[in-house]
Amino acid sequence: MPNQSFSVQNPNLQVAWDSTSLGLFKSCPRKYQLSIMAAAADGEIQGYETRRSSVHLIFGLHIHAAREQYDKSKALGRTHEEALYDSVRLALVLTWDHELSRPWNSDDKYKNRYTLIRALVWYLDKFADDPFKTVILASGRPAVELSFRMETGYRSATDEQFMLCGHLDRVAELNDITYIMDIKTTKNTINDDFFAKFTPDNQFSTYLLAAEVVYSLPVRALIVDAVQVAVTFSRFQRGMVTRTKGQLEEWHKDLGLWLGQAEQYARAGYWPMNDKSCNDFGGCVFRPICSHPPADRQRWLETDYKVKTWDPLVVRGDI
Amino acid sequence: MTSDKEPAANPLSEAAPDSLAELFSRDPLKLQDQDIGKIVSELRAERERWVVAEASGKRVYTNRQPAKPDLDLSDLEL
């Protein structure tokens, strides 16, 4: 199936953007190109990723999936205990290598199979009587992993509408006010600095703009459940991330300029390297590639990385 | 209660060597509800121990590495 997120007129131009691809582009256009489209061939638009997935990514995906299972079970009328069991069972299954008949081996003393299950049980028990109630959609399904897509109001030179899309973890209500809920895991102590880093933040601004436009939420707020995962315990803290109308307008204005830049690079078929971000967050996964002479890079990519498709328009849950 | 010994490299060996480690080593598709219940119970008990220890100010294991002592050149006995 063709990657629907790209222009039909210029296959270099992404027209449906999610916070991941936009974040990559803002961080480094070259990193974006390598991740999203550098492996394009025969009409398939694909990028590269490291052969070994990040333990942080795997841990985060599993805890989100397990939390989602809990909400789905609760929506089916199951008790906290039953929903917790469903959630734990899913987490155990997700962290089991069925081919090799052995557990997921993370090599990380903080984020591994055991700390995942422990964090999950402690977290769900702590919020068993959560005042934030997951919204139940008209379909009867809980509002979890909710896919959204919206027009940005910006059009390409080829007259295609740029879209913003993605998935909201969970939508919940408290006192008739709707909030977006998200979980973030960290091995560090949770303090004010932890929550401060989400303002400004590309991902949460995307979510809050989408919530306003797609769901007409009355409050521009996102609740972050921070999960500290240590070797022998987990600790939780809930924080609120807000955006004013002015902040969202500013973010949207900047988005137009970023999209214009993306179109410029797509037309040129060239995405420059931002060599000031190579060492961010422990080092870019493509730094080994960019450190080779340009003529050698493709060979190294094909040897050391694997191909992946990133299509933000693929729907996960409800839309 | 939390003991004062150093945390083991494998938290499973501390938590409940007989039950948890064995349950975690099994194919999860073959686990019964009662097995999941045992895992949940063990982890809840662990949480209770940790909450009590933290509230009482007793030593609670954290992921912090002990700070390295300042090194004086005289310590090197050069």
mmCIF file with all atom_site columns, N, CA and C in Angstrom, chain A residues 80-81 84-85 88-89 92-93 96 98 101 103 109-110 112-115 117-118 121-122 125-126 187-189 228-236, chain B residues 7-9 11-12 14-15 20 23-29 31-33 36-41 43-44 46-47 50 54 60-65:
data_model
loop_
_atom_site.group_PDB
_atom_site.id
_atom_site.type_symbol
_atom_site.label_atom_id
_atom_site.label_alt_id
_atom_site.label_comp_id
_atom_site.label_asym_id
_atom_site.label_entity_id
_atom_site.label_seq_id
_atom_site.pdbx_PDB_ins_code
_atom_site.Cartn_x
_atom_site.Cartn_y
_atom_site.Cartn_z
_atom_site.occupancy
_atom_site.B_iso_or_equiv
_atom_site.pdbx_formal_charge
_atom_site.auth_seq_id
_atom_site.auth_comp_id
_atom_site.auth_asym_id
_atom_site.auth_atom_id
_atom_site.pdbx_PDB_model_num
ATOM 1   N N  . HIS A 1 80  ? -11.771 -3.265  38.530 1.00 0.00 ? 80  HIS A N  1
ATOM 2   C CA . HIS A 1 80  ? -10.368 -2.825  38.532 1.00 0.00 ? 80  HIS A CA 1
ATOM 3   C C  . HIS A 1 80  ? -9.437  -4.041  38.536 1.00 0.00 ? 80  HIS A C  1
ATOM 4   N N  . GLU A 1 81  ? -9.761  -5.003  39.395 1.00 0.00 ? 81  GLU A N  1
ATOM 5   C CA . GLU A 1 81  ? -8.909  -6.182  39.525 1.00 0.00 ? 81  GLU A CA 1
ATOM 6   C C  . GLU A 1 81  ? -8.840  -6.960  38.204 1.00 0.00 ? 81  GLU A C  1
ATOM 7   N N  . LEU A 1 84  ? -6.943  -4.961  35.633 1.00 0.00 ? 84  LEU A N  1
ATOM 8   C CA . LEU A 1 84  ? -5.508  -4.991  35.959 1.00 0.00 ? 84  LEU A CA 1
ATOM 9   C C  . LEU A 1 84  ? -4.882  -6.308  35.493 1.00 0.00 ? 84  LEU A C  1
ATOM 10  N N  . TYR A 1 85  ? -5.563  -7.396  35.739 1.00 0.00 ? 85  TYR A N  1
ATOM 11  C CA . TYR A 1 85  ? -5.069  -8.703  35.302 1.00 0.00 ? 85  TYR A CA 1
ATOM 12  C C  . TYR A 1 85  ? -4.924  -8.733  33.774 1.00 0.00 ? 85  TYR A C  1
ATOM 13  N N  . VAL A 1 88  ? -1.857  -6.699  32.881 1.00 0.00 ? 88  VAL A N  1
ATOM 14  C CA . VAL A 1 88  ? -0.609  -7.399  33.213 1.00 0.00 ? 88  VAL A CA 1
ATOM 15  C C  . VAL A 1 88  ? -0.368  -8.539  32.224 1.00 0.00 ? 88  VAL A C  1
ATOM 16  N N  . ARG A 1 89  ? -1.419  -9.255  31.916 1.00 0.00 ? 89  ARG A N  1
ATOM 17  C CA . ARG A 1 89  ? -1.278  -10.369 30.980 1.00 0.00 ? 89  ARG A CA 1
ATOM 18  C C  . ARG A 1 89  ? -0.770  -9.872  29.624 1.00 0.00 ? 89  ARG A C  1
ATOM 19  N N  . LEU A 1 92  ? 2.857   -8.958  29.813 1.00 0.00 ? 92  LEU A N  1
ATOM 20  C CA . LEU A 1 92  ? 3.698   -10.169 29.833 1.00 0.00 ? 92  LEU A CA 1
ATOM 21  C C  . LEU A 1 92  ? 3.828   -10.765 28.432 1.00 0.00 ? 92  LEU A C  1
ATOM 22  N N  . VAL A 1 93  ? 2.726   -10.771 27.712 1.00 0.00 ? 93  VAL A N  1
ATOM 23  C CA . VAL A 1 93  ? 2.746   -11.328 26.353 1.00 0.00 ? 93  VAL A CA 1
ATOM 24  C C  . VAL A 1 93  ? 3.610   -10.461 25.428 1.00 0.00 ? 93  VAL A C  1
ATOM 25  N N  . TRP A 1 96  ? 7.353   -11.045 25.692 1.00 0.00 ? 96  TRP A N  1
ATOM 26  C CA . TRP A 1 96  ? 7.777   -12.435 25.546 1.00 0.00 ? 96  TRP A CA 1
ATOM 27  C C  . TRP A 1 96  ? 8.160   -12.676 24.105 1.00 0.00 ? 96  TRP A C  1
ATOM 28  N N  . HIS A 1 98  ? 8.149   -14.946 21.445 1.00 0.00 ? 98  HIS A N  1
ATOM 29  C CA . HIS A 1 98  ? 7.470   -16.216 21.168 1.00 0.00 ? 98  HIS A CA 1
ATOM 30  C C  . HIS A 1 98  ? 8.291   -17.119 20.249 1.00 0.00 ? 98  HIS A C  1
ATOM 31  N N  . SER A 1 101 ? 10.979  -18.394 22.649 1.00 0.00 ? 101 SER A N  1
ATOM 32  C CA . SER A 1 101 ? 10.411  -18.882 23.916 1.00 0.00 ? 101 SER A CA 1
ATOM 33  C C  . SER A 1 101 ? 11.191  -18.379 25.131 1.00 0.00 ? 101 SER A C  1
ATOM 34  N N  . PRO A 1 103 ? 11.802  -14.528 27.697 1.00 0.00 ? 103 PRO A N  1
ATOM 35  C CA . PRO A 1 103 ? 11.366  -13.144 27.935 1.00 0.00 ? 103 PRO A CA 1
ATOM 36  C C  . PRO A 1 103 ? 12.210  -12.138 27.168 1.00 0.00 ? 103 PRO A C  1
ATOM 37  N N  . LYS A 1 109 ? 18.999  -1.972  33.480 1.00 0.00 ? 109 LYS A N  1
ATOM 38  C CA . LYS A 1 109 ? 18.591  -2.302  34.848 1.00 0.00 ? 109 LYS A CA 1
ATOM 39  C C  . LYS A 1 109 ? 17.361  -1.513  35.293 1.00 0.00 ? 109 LYS A C  1
ATOM 40  N N  . TYR A 1 110 ? 17.070  -0.406  34.592 1.00 0.00 ? 110 TYR A N  1
ATOM 41  C CA . TYR A 1 110 ? 15.890  0.381   34.953 1.00 0.00 ? 110 TYR A CA 1
ATOM 42  C C  . TYR A 1 110 ? 14.654  -0.062  34.165 1.00 0.00 ? 110 TYR A C  1
ATOM 43  N N  . ASN A 1 112 ? 13.109  -2.783  32.116 1.00 0.00 ? 112 ASN A N  1
ATOM 44  C CA . ASN A 1 112 ? 13.131  -4.177  31.689 1.00 0.00 ? 112 ASN A CA 1
ATOM 45  C C  . ASN A 1 112 ? 11.757  -4.799  31.942 1.00 0.00 ? 112 ASN A C  1
ATOM 46  N N  . ARG A 1 113 ? 11.654  -6.065  31.728 1.00 0.00 ? 113 ARG A N  1
ATOM 47  C CA . ARG A 1 113 ? 10.345  -6.723  31.816 1.00 0.00 ? 113 ARG A CA 1
ATOM 48  C C  . ARG A 1 113 ? 9.778   -6.638  33.227 1.00 0.00 ? 113 ARG A C  1
ATOM 49  N N  . TYR A 1 114 ? 10.637  -6.876  34.190 1.00 0.00 ? 114 TYR A N  1
ATOM 50  C CA . TYR A 1 114 ? 10.169  -6.866  35.570 1.00 0.00 ? 114 TYR A CA 1
ATOM 51  C C  . TYR A 1 114 ? 9.725   -5.469  36.008 1.00 0.00 ? 114 TYR A C  1
ATOM 52  N N  . THR A 1 115 ? 10.540  -4.460  35.723 1.00 0.00 ? 115 THR A N  1
ATOM 53  C CA . THR A 1 115 ? 10.173  -3.107  36.163 1.00 0.00 ? 115 THR A CA 1
ATOM 54  C C  . THR A 1 115 ? 8.947   -2.595  35.403 1.00 0.00 ? 115 THR A C  1
ATOM 55  N N  . ILE A 1 117 ? 6.305   -4.517  34.483 1.00 0.00 ? 117 ILE A N  1
ATOM 56  C CA . ILE A 1 117 ? 5.118   -5.109  35.120 1.00 0.00 ? 117 ILE A CA 1
ATOM 57  C C  . ILE A 1 117 ? 4.909   -4.481  36.506 1.00 0.00 ? 117 ILE A C  1
ATOM 58  N N  . ARG A 1 118 ? 6.005   -4.273  37.221 1.00 0.00 ? 118 ARG A N  1
ATOM 59  C CA . ARG A 1 118 ? 5.883   -3.664  38.550 1.00 0.00 ? 118 ARG A CA 1
ATOM 60  C C  . ARG A 1 118 ? 5.323   -2.241  38.449 1.00 0.00 ? 118 ARG A C  1
ATOM 61  N N  . VAL A 1 121 ? 1.541   -2.384  37.696 1.00 0.00 ? 121 VAL A N  1
ATOM 62  C CA . VAL A 1 121 ? 0.675   -2.756  38.826 1.00 0.00 ? 121 VAL A CA 1
ATOM 63  C C  . VAL A 1 121 ? 0.602   -1.608  39.838 1.00 0.00 ? 121 VAL A C  1
ATOM 64  N N  . TRP A 1 122 ? 1.731   -1.045  40.147 1.00 0.00 ? 122 TRP A N  1
ATOM 65  C CA . TRP A 1 122 ? 1.744   0.044   41.131 1.00 0.00 ? 122 TRP A CA 1
ATOM 66  C C  . TRP A 1 122 ? 0.974   1.265   40.592 1.00 0.00 ? 122 TRP A C  1
ATOM 67  N N  . ASP A 1 125 ? -2.862  0.561   40.405 1.00 0.00 ? 125 ASP A N  1
ATOM 68  C CA . ASP A 1 125 ? -3.416  0.550   41.763 1.00 0.00 ? 125 ASP A CA 1
ATOM 69  C C  . ASP A 1 125 ? -3.497  1.968   42.326 1.00 0.00 ? 125 ASP A C  1
ATOM 70  N N  . LYS A 1 126 ? -2.459  2.734   42.112 1.00 0.00 ? 126 LYS A N  1
ATOM 71  C CA . LYS A 1 126 ? -2.447  4.112   42.638 1.00 0.00 ? 126 LYS A CA 1
ATOM 72  C C  . LYS A 1 126 ? -3.611  4.919   42.077 1.00 0.00 ? 126 LYS A C  1
ATOM 73  N N  . LYS A 1 187 ? 13.768  7.434   34.197 1.00 0.00 ? 187 LYS A N  1
ATOM 74  C CA . LYS A 1 187 ? 14.485  6.794   35.294 1.00 0.00 ? 187 LYS A CA 1
ATOM 75  C C  . LYS A 1 187 ? 14.951  7.861   36.298 1.00 0.00 ? 187 LYS A C  1
ATOM 76  N N  . ASN A 1 188 ? 14.735  9.117   35.951 1.00 0.00 ? 188 ASN A N  1
ATOM 77  C CA . ASN A 1 188 ? 15.178  10.206  36.821 1.00 0.00 ? 188 ASN A CA 1
ATOM 78  C C  . ASN A 1 188 ? 14.085  10.610  37.812 1.00 0.00 ? 188 ASN A C  1
ATOM 79  N N  . THR A 1 189 ? 14.496  11.320  38.859 1.00 0.00 ? 189 THR A N  1
ATOM 80  C CA . THR A 1 189 ? 13.541  11.814  39.845 1.00 0.00 ? 189 THR A CA 1
ATOM 81  C C  . THR A 1 189 ? 12.596  12.811  39.177 1.00 0.00 ? 189 THR A C  1
ATOM 82  N N  . GLN A 1 228 ? 8.293   7.358   37.318 1.00 0.00 ? 228 GLN A N  1
ATOM 83  C CA . GLN A 1 228 ? 9.724   7.159   37.545 1.00 0.00 ? 228 GLN A CA 1
ATOM 84  C C  . GLN A 1 228 ? 9.968   5.669   37.728 1.00 0.00 ? 228 GLN A C  1
ATOM 85  N N  . VAL A 1 229 ? 10.815  5.128   36.896 1.00 0.00 ? 229 VAL A N  1
ATOM 86  C CA . VAL A 1 229 ? 11.120  3.700   36.968 1.00 0.00 ? 229 VAL A CA 1
ATOM 87  C C  . VAL A 1 229 ? 12.546  3.540   37.500 1.00 0.00 ? 229 VAL A C  1
ATOM 88  N N  . ALA A 1 230 ? 12.643  3.116   38.745 1.00 0.00 ? 230 ALA A N  1
ATOM 89  C CA . ALA A 1 230 ? 13.963  2.886   39.345 1.00 0.00 ? 230 ALA A CA 1
ATOM 90  C C  . ALA A 1 230 ? 14.196  1.382   39.450 1.00 0.00 ? 230 ALA A C  1
ATOM 91  N N  . VAL A 1 231 ? 15.355  0.998   39.950 1.00 0.00 ? 231 VAL A N  1
ATOM 92  C CA . VAL A 1 231 ? 15.672  -0.434  40.012 1.00 0.00 ? 231 VAL A CA 1
ATOM 93  C C  . VAL A 1 231 ? 14.738  -1.158  40.982 1.00 0.00 ? 231 VAL A C  1
ATOM 94  N N  . THR A 1 232 ? 14.466  -0.528  42.126 1.00 0.00 ? 232 THR A N  1
ATOM 95  C CA . THR A 1 232 ? 13.685  -1.244  43.142 1.00 0.00 ? 232 THR A CA 1
ATOM 96  C C  . THR A 1 232 ? 12.355  -0.590  43.488 1.00 0.00 ? 232 THR A C  1
ATOM 97  N N  . PHE A 1 233 ? 11.976  0.429   42.754 1.00 0.00 ? 233 PHE A N  1
ATOM 98  C CA . PHE A 1 233 ? 10.657  1.029   43.008 1.00 0.00 ? 233 PHE A CA 1
ATOM 99  C C  . PHE A 1 233 ? 10.211  1.827   41.797 1.00 0.00 ? 233 PHE A C  1
ATOM 100 N N  . SER A 1 234 ? 8.951   2.215   41.825 1.00 0.00 ? 234 SER A N  1
ATOM 101 C CA . SER A 1 234 ? 8.419   3.162   40.846 1.00 0.00 ? 234 SER A CA 1
ATOM 102 C C  . SER A 1 234 ? 7.687   4.248   41.614 1.00 0.00 ? 234 SER A C  1
ATOM 103 N N  . ARG A 1 235 ? 7.781   5.436   41.137 1.00 0.00 ? 235 ARG A N  1
ATOM 104 C CA . ARG A 1 235 ? 7.109   6.561   41.785 1.00 0.00 ? 235 ARG A CA 1
ATOM 105 C C  . ARG A 1 235 ? 6.328   7.315   40.717 1.00 0.00 ? 235 ARG A C  1
ATOM 106 N N  . PHE A 1 236 ? 5.217   7.900   41.112 1.00 0.00 ? 236 PHE A N  1
ATOM 107 C CA . PHE A 1 236 ? 4.337   8.531   40.118 1.00 0.00 ? 236 PHE A CA 1
ATOM 108 C C  . PHE A 1 236 ? 4.006   9.963   40.532 1.00 0.00 ? 236 PHE A C  1
ATOM 109 N N  . PRO B 2 7   ? 20.932  -3.473  46.955 1.00 0.00 ? 7   PRO B N  1
ATOM 110 C CA . PRO B 2 7   ? 20.015  -4.130  46.049 1.00 0.00 ? 7   PRO B CA 1
ATOM 111 C C  . PRO B 2 7   ? 20.738  -5.113  45.141 1.00 0.00 ? 7   PRO B C  1
ATOM 112 N N  . ALA B 2 8   ? 20.108  -6.206  44.906 1.00 0.00 ? 8   ALA B N  1
ATOM 113 C CA . ALA B 2 8   ? 20.727  -7.204  44.034 1.00 0.00 ? 8   ALA B CA 1
ATOM 114 C C  . ALA B 2 8   ? 20.689  -6.734  42.592 1.00 0.00 ? 8   ALA B C  1
ATOM 115 N N  . ALA B 2 9   ? 21.549  -7.271  41.784 1.00 0.00 ? 9   ALA B N  1
ATOM 116 C CA . ALA B 2 9   ? 21.588  -6.873  40.379 1.00 0.00 ? 9   ALA B CA 1
ATOM 117 C C  . ALA B 2 9   ? 20.288  -7.221  39.687 1.00 0.00 ? 9   ALA B C  1
ATOM 118 N N  . PRO B 2 11  ? 16.457  -7.567  40.307 1.00 0.00 ? 11  PRO B N  1
ATOM 119 C CA . PRO B 2 11  ? 15.416  -7.304  41.277 1.00 0.00 ? 11  PRO B CA 1
ATOM 120 C C  . PRO B 2 11  ? 14.526  -8.515  41.544 1.00 0.00 ? 11  PRO B C  1
ATOM 121 N N  . LEU B 2 12  ? 14.409  -9.376  40.549 1.00 0.00 ? 12  LEU B N  1
ATOM 122 C CA . LEU B 2 12  ? 13.568  -10.558 40.725 1.00 0.00 ? 12  LEU B CA 1
ATOM 123 C C  . LEU B 2 12  ? 14.079  -11.456 41.843 1.00 0.00 ? 12  LEU B C  1
ATOM 124 N N  . GLU B 2 14  ? 15.415  -10.533 44.484 1.00 0.00 ? 14  GLU B N  1
ATOM 125 C CA . GLU B 2 14  ? 15.055  -9.947  45.768 1.00 0.00 ? 14  GLU B CA 1
ATOM 126 C C  . GLU B 2 14  ? 13.571  -10.112 46.059 1.00 0.00 ? 14  GLU B C  1
ATOM 127 N N  . ALA B 2 15  ? 12.780  -9.911  45.034 1.00 0.00 ? 15  ALA B N  1
ATOM 128 C CA . ALA B 2 15  ? 11.342  -9.800  45.240 1.00 0.00 ? 15  ALA B CA 1
ATOM 129 C C  . ALA B 2 15  ? 10.723  -11.089 45.754 1.00 0.00 ? 15  ALA B C  1
ATOM 130 N N  . LEU B 2 20  ? 7.906   -15.358 41.767 1.00 0.00 ? 20  LEU B N  1
ATOM 131 C CA . LEU B 2 20  ? 7.936   -14.401 40.658 1.00 0.00 ? 20  LEU B CA 1
ATOM 132 C C  . LEU B 2 20  ? 8.878   -14.825 39.535 1.00 0.00 ? 20  LEU B C  1
ATOM 133 N N  . LEU B 2 23  ? 7.369   -17.598 37.621 1.00 0.00 ? 23  LEU B N  1
ATOM 134 C CA . LEU B 2 23  ? 6.217   -17.171 36.813 1.00 0.00 ? 23  LEU B CA 1
ATOM 135 C C  . LEU B 2 23  ? 6.665   -16.323 35.619 1.00 0.00 ? 23  LEU B C  1
ATOM 136 N N  . PHE B 2 24  ? 7.675   -15.505 35.847 1.00 0.00 ? 24  PHE B N  1
ATOM 137 C CA . PHE B 2 24  ? 8.167   -14.662 34.770 1.00 0.00 ? 24  PHE B CA 1
ATOM 138 C C  . PHE B 2 24  ? 8.895   -15.473 33.692 1.00 0.00 ? 24  PHE B C  1
ATOM 139 N N  . SER B 2 25  ? 9.326   -16.655 34.051 1.00 0.00 ? 25  SER B N  1
ATOM 140 C CA . SER B 2 25  ? 10.061  -17.451 33.072 1.00 0.00 ? 25  SER B CA 1
ATOM 141 C C  . SER B 2 25  ? 9.134   -18.314 32.219 1.00 0.00 ? 25  SER B C  1
ATOM 142 N N  . ARG B 2 26  ? 7.852   -18.289 32.572 1.00 0.00 ? 26  ARG B N  1
ATOM 143 C CA . ARG B 2 26  ? 6.897   -19.131 31.839 1.00 0.00 ? 26  ARG B CA 1
ATOM 144 C C  . ARG B 2 26  ? 6.289   -18.397 30.641 1.00 0.00 ? 26  ARG B C  1
ATOM 145 N N  . ASP B 2 27  ? 5.895   -19.160 29.645 1.00 0.00 ? 27  ASP B N  1
ATOM 146 C CA . ASP B 2 27  ? 5.194   -18.588 28.496 1.00 0.00 ? 27  ASP B CA 1
ATOM 147 C C  . ASP B 2 27  ? 3.905   -17.933 29.010 1.00 0.00 ? 27  ASP B C  1
ATOM 148 N N  . PRO B 2 28  ? 3.771   -16.609 28.836 1.00 0.00 ? 28  PRO B N  1
ATOM 149 C CA . PRO B 2 28  ? 2.607   -15.909 29.409 1.00 0.00 ? 28  PRO B CA 1
ATOM 150 C C  . PRO B 2 28  ? 1.265   -16.394 28.842 1.00 0.00 ? 28  PRO B C  1
ATOM 151 N N  . LEU B 2 29  ? 1.295   -16.963 27.658 1.00 0.00 ? 29  LEU B N  1
ATOM 152 C CA . LEU B 2 29  ? 0.040   -17.447 27.079 1.00 0.00 ? 29  LEU B CA 1
ATOM 153 C C  . LEU B 2 29  ? -0.482  -18.667 27.844 1.00 0.00 ? 29  LEU B C  1
ATOM 154 N N  . LEU B 2 31  ? -0.168  -18.880 31.208 1.00 0.00 ? 31  LEU B N  1
ATOM 155 C CA . LEU B 2 31  ? -0.428  -18.511 32.600 1.00 0.00 ? 31  LEU B CA 1
ATOM 156 C C  . LEU B 2 31  ? -1.935  -18.476 32.867 1.00 0.00 ? 31  LEU B C  1
ATOM 157 N N  . GLN B 2 32  ? -2.320  -18.990 34.009 1.00 0.00 ? 32  GLN B N  1
ATOM 158 C CA . GLN B 2 32  ? -3.726  -18.950 34.425 1.00 0.00 ? 32  GLN B CA 1
ATOM 159 C C  . GLN B 2 32  ? -3.978  -17.653 35.194 1.00 0.00 ? 32  GLN B C  1
ATOM 160 N N  . ASP B 2 33  ? -5.252  -17.363 35.427 1.00 0.00 ? 33  ASP B N  1
ATOM 161 C CA . ASP B 2 33  ? -5.602  -16.170 36.203 1.00 0.00 ? 33  ASP B CA 1
ATOM 162 C C  . ASP B 2 33  ? -4.929  -16.182 37.577 1.00 0.00 ? 33  ASP B C  1
ATOM 163 N N  . ILE B 2 36  ? -1.402  -14.965 37.330 1.00 0.00 ? 36  ILE B N  1
ATOM 164 C CA . ILE B 2 36  ? -1.365  -13.496 37.228 1.00 0.00 ? 36  ILE B CA 1
ATOM 165 C C  . ILE B 2 36  ? -1.645  -12.905 38.613 1.00 0.00 ? 36  ILE B C  1
ATOM 166 N N  . GLY B 2 37  ? -2.587  -13.524 39.321 1.00 0.00 ? 37  GLY B N  1
ATOM 167 C CA . GLY B 2 37  ? -2.923  -13.063 40.671 1.00 0.00 ? 37  GLY B CA 1
ATOM 168 C C  . GLY B 2 37  ? -1.721  -13.116 41.602 1.00 0.00 ? 37  GLY B C  1
ATOM 169 N N  . LYS B 2 38  ? -0.916  -14.170 41.466 1.00 0.00 ? 38  LYS B N  1
ATOM 170 C CA . LYS B 2 38  ? 0.277   -14.285 42.317 1.00 0.00 ? 38  LYS B CA 1
ATOM 171 C C  . LYS B 2 38  ? 1.279   -13.178 41.995 1.00 0.00 ? 38  LYS B C  1
ATOM 172 N N  . ILE B 2 39  ? 1.441   -12.915 40.716 1.00 0.00 ? 39  ILE B N  1
ATOM 173 C CA . ILE B 2 39  ? 2.365   -11.846 40.314 1.00 0.00 ? 39  ILE B CA 1
ATOM 174 C C  . ILE B 2 39  ? 1.898   -10.518 40.898 1.00 0.00 ? 39  ILE B C  1
ATOM 175 N N  . VAL B 2 40  ? 0.609   -10.244 40.732 1.00 0.00 ? 40  VAL B N  1
ATOM 176 C CA . VAL B 2 40  ? 0.053   -8.974  41.231 1.00 0.00 ? 40  VAL B CA 1
ATOM 177 C C  . VAL B 2 40  ? 0.208   -8.896  42.749 1.00 0.00 ? 40  VAL B C  1
ATOM 178 N N  . SER B 2 41  ? -0.075  -9.978  43.447 1.00 0.00 ? 41  SER B N  1
ATOM 179 C CA . SER B 2 41  ? 0.042   -9.986  44.915 1.00 0.00 ? 41  SER B CA 1
ATOM 180 C C  . SER B 2 41  ? 1.468   -9.710  45.367 1.00 0.00 ? 41  SER B C  1
ATOM 181 N N  . LEU B 2 43  ? 3.792   -8.165  43.755 1.00 0.00 ? 43  LEU B N  1
ATOM 182 C CA . LEU B 2 43  ? 4.183   -6.789  43.447 1.00 0.00 ? 43  LEU B CA 1
ATOM 183 C C  . LEU B 2 43  ? 3.497   -5.798  44.377 1.00 0.00 ? 43  LEU B C  1
ATOM 184 N N  . ARG B 2 44  ? 2.276   -6.121  44.780 1.00 0.00 ? 44  ARG B N  1
ATOM 185 C CA . ARG B 2 44  ? 1.580   -5.248  45.746 1.00 0.00 ? 44  ARG B CA 1
ATOM 186 C C  . ARG B 2 44  ? 2.279   -5.293  47.105 1.00 0.00 ? 44  ARG B C  1
ATOM 187 N N  . GLU B 2 46  ? 5.336   -5.870  47.571 1.00 0.00 ? 46  GLU B N  1
ATOM 188 C CA . GLU B 2 46  ? 6.581   -5.117  47.408 1.00 0.00 ? 46  GLU B CA 1
ATOM 189 C C  . GLU B 2 46  ? 6.314   -3.615  47.523 1.00 0.00 ? 46  GLU B C  1
ATOM 190 N N  . ARG B 2 47  ? 5.204   -3.198  46.951 1.00 0.00 ? 47  ARG B N  1
ATOM 191 C CA . ARG B 2 47  ? 4.851   -1.778  47.025 1.00 0.00 ? 47  ARG B CA 1
ATOM 192 C C  . ARG B 2 47  ? 4.572   -1.365  48.467 1.00 0.00 ? 47  ARG B C  1
ATOM 193 N N  . TRP B 2 50  ? 7.725   -0.931  50.286 1.00 0.00 ? 50  TRP B N  1
ATOM 194 C CA . TRP B 2 50  ? 8.420   0.277   49.855 1.00 0.00 ? 50  TRP B CA 1
ATOM 195 C C  . TRP B 2 50  ? 7.749   1.536   50.423 1.00 0.00 ? 50  TRP B C  1
ATOM 196 N N  . GLU B 2 54  ? 9.572   4.099   52.895 1.00 0.00 ? 54  GLU B N  1
ATOM 197 C CA . GLU B 2 54  ? 9.752   5.494   52.484 1.00 0.00 ? 54  GLU B CA 1
ATOM 198 C C  . GLU B 2 54  ? 9.127   6.438   53.507 1.00 0.00 ? 54  GLU B C  1
ATOM 199 N N  . VAL B 2 60  ? 15.625  3.604   51.533 1.00 0.00 ? 60  VAL B N  1
ATOM 200 C CA . VAL B 2 60  ? 14.850  3.072   50.424 1.00 0.00 ? 60  VAL B CA 1
ATOM 201 C C  . VAL B 2 60  ? 15.770  3.015   49.229 1.00 0.00 ? 60  VAL B C  1
ATOM 202 N N  . TYR B 2 61  ? 15.743  1.922   48.559 1.00 0.00 ? 61  TYR B N  1
ATOM 203 C CA . TYR B 2 61  ? 16.622  1.805   47.398 1.00 0.00 ? 61  TYR B CA 1
ATOM 204 C C  . TYR B 2 61  ? 16.215  2.800   46.331 1.00 0.00 ? 61  TYR B C  1
ATOM 205 N N  . THR B 2 62  ? 17.170  3.480   45.817 1.00 0.00 ? 62  THR B N  1
ATOM 206 C CA . THR B 2 62  ? 16.891  4.368   44.698 1.00 0.00 ? 62  THR B CA 1
ATOM 207 C C  . THR B 2 62  ? 17.899  4.057   43.617 1.00 0.00 ? 62  THR B C  1
ATOM 208 N N  . ASN B 2 63  ? 17.694  4.708   42.488 1.00 0.00 ? 63  ASN B N  1
ATOM 209 C CA . ASN B 2 63  ? 18.596  4.448   41.377 1.00 0.00 ? 63  ASN B CA 1
ATOM 210 C C  . ASN B 2 63  ? 19.821  5.348   41.437 1.00 0.00 ? 63  ASN B C  1
ATOM 211 N N  . ARG B 2 64  ? 19.925  6.138   42.512 1.00 0.00 ? 64  ARG B N  1
ATOM 212 C CA . ARG B 2 64  ? 21.065  7.048   42.582 1.00 0.00 ? 64  ARG B CA 1
ATOM 213 C C  . ARG B 2 64  ? 22.332  6.295   42.935 1.00 0.00 ? 64  ARG B C  1
ATOM 214 N N  . GLN B 2 65  ? 23.346  6.614   42.244 1.00 0.00 ? 65  GLN B N  1
ATOM 215 C CA . GLN B 2 65  ? 24.642  6.053   42.572 1.00 0.00 ? 65  GLN B CA 1
ATOM 216 C C  . GLN B 2 65  ? 25.222  6.861   43.719 1.00 0.00 ? 65  GLN B C  1
#
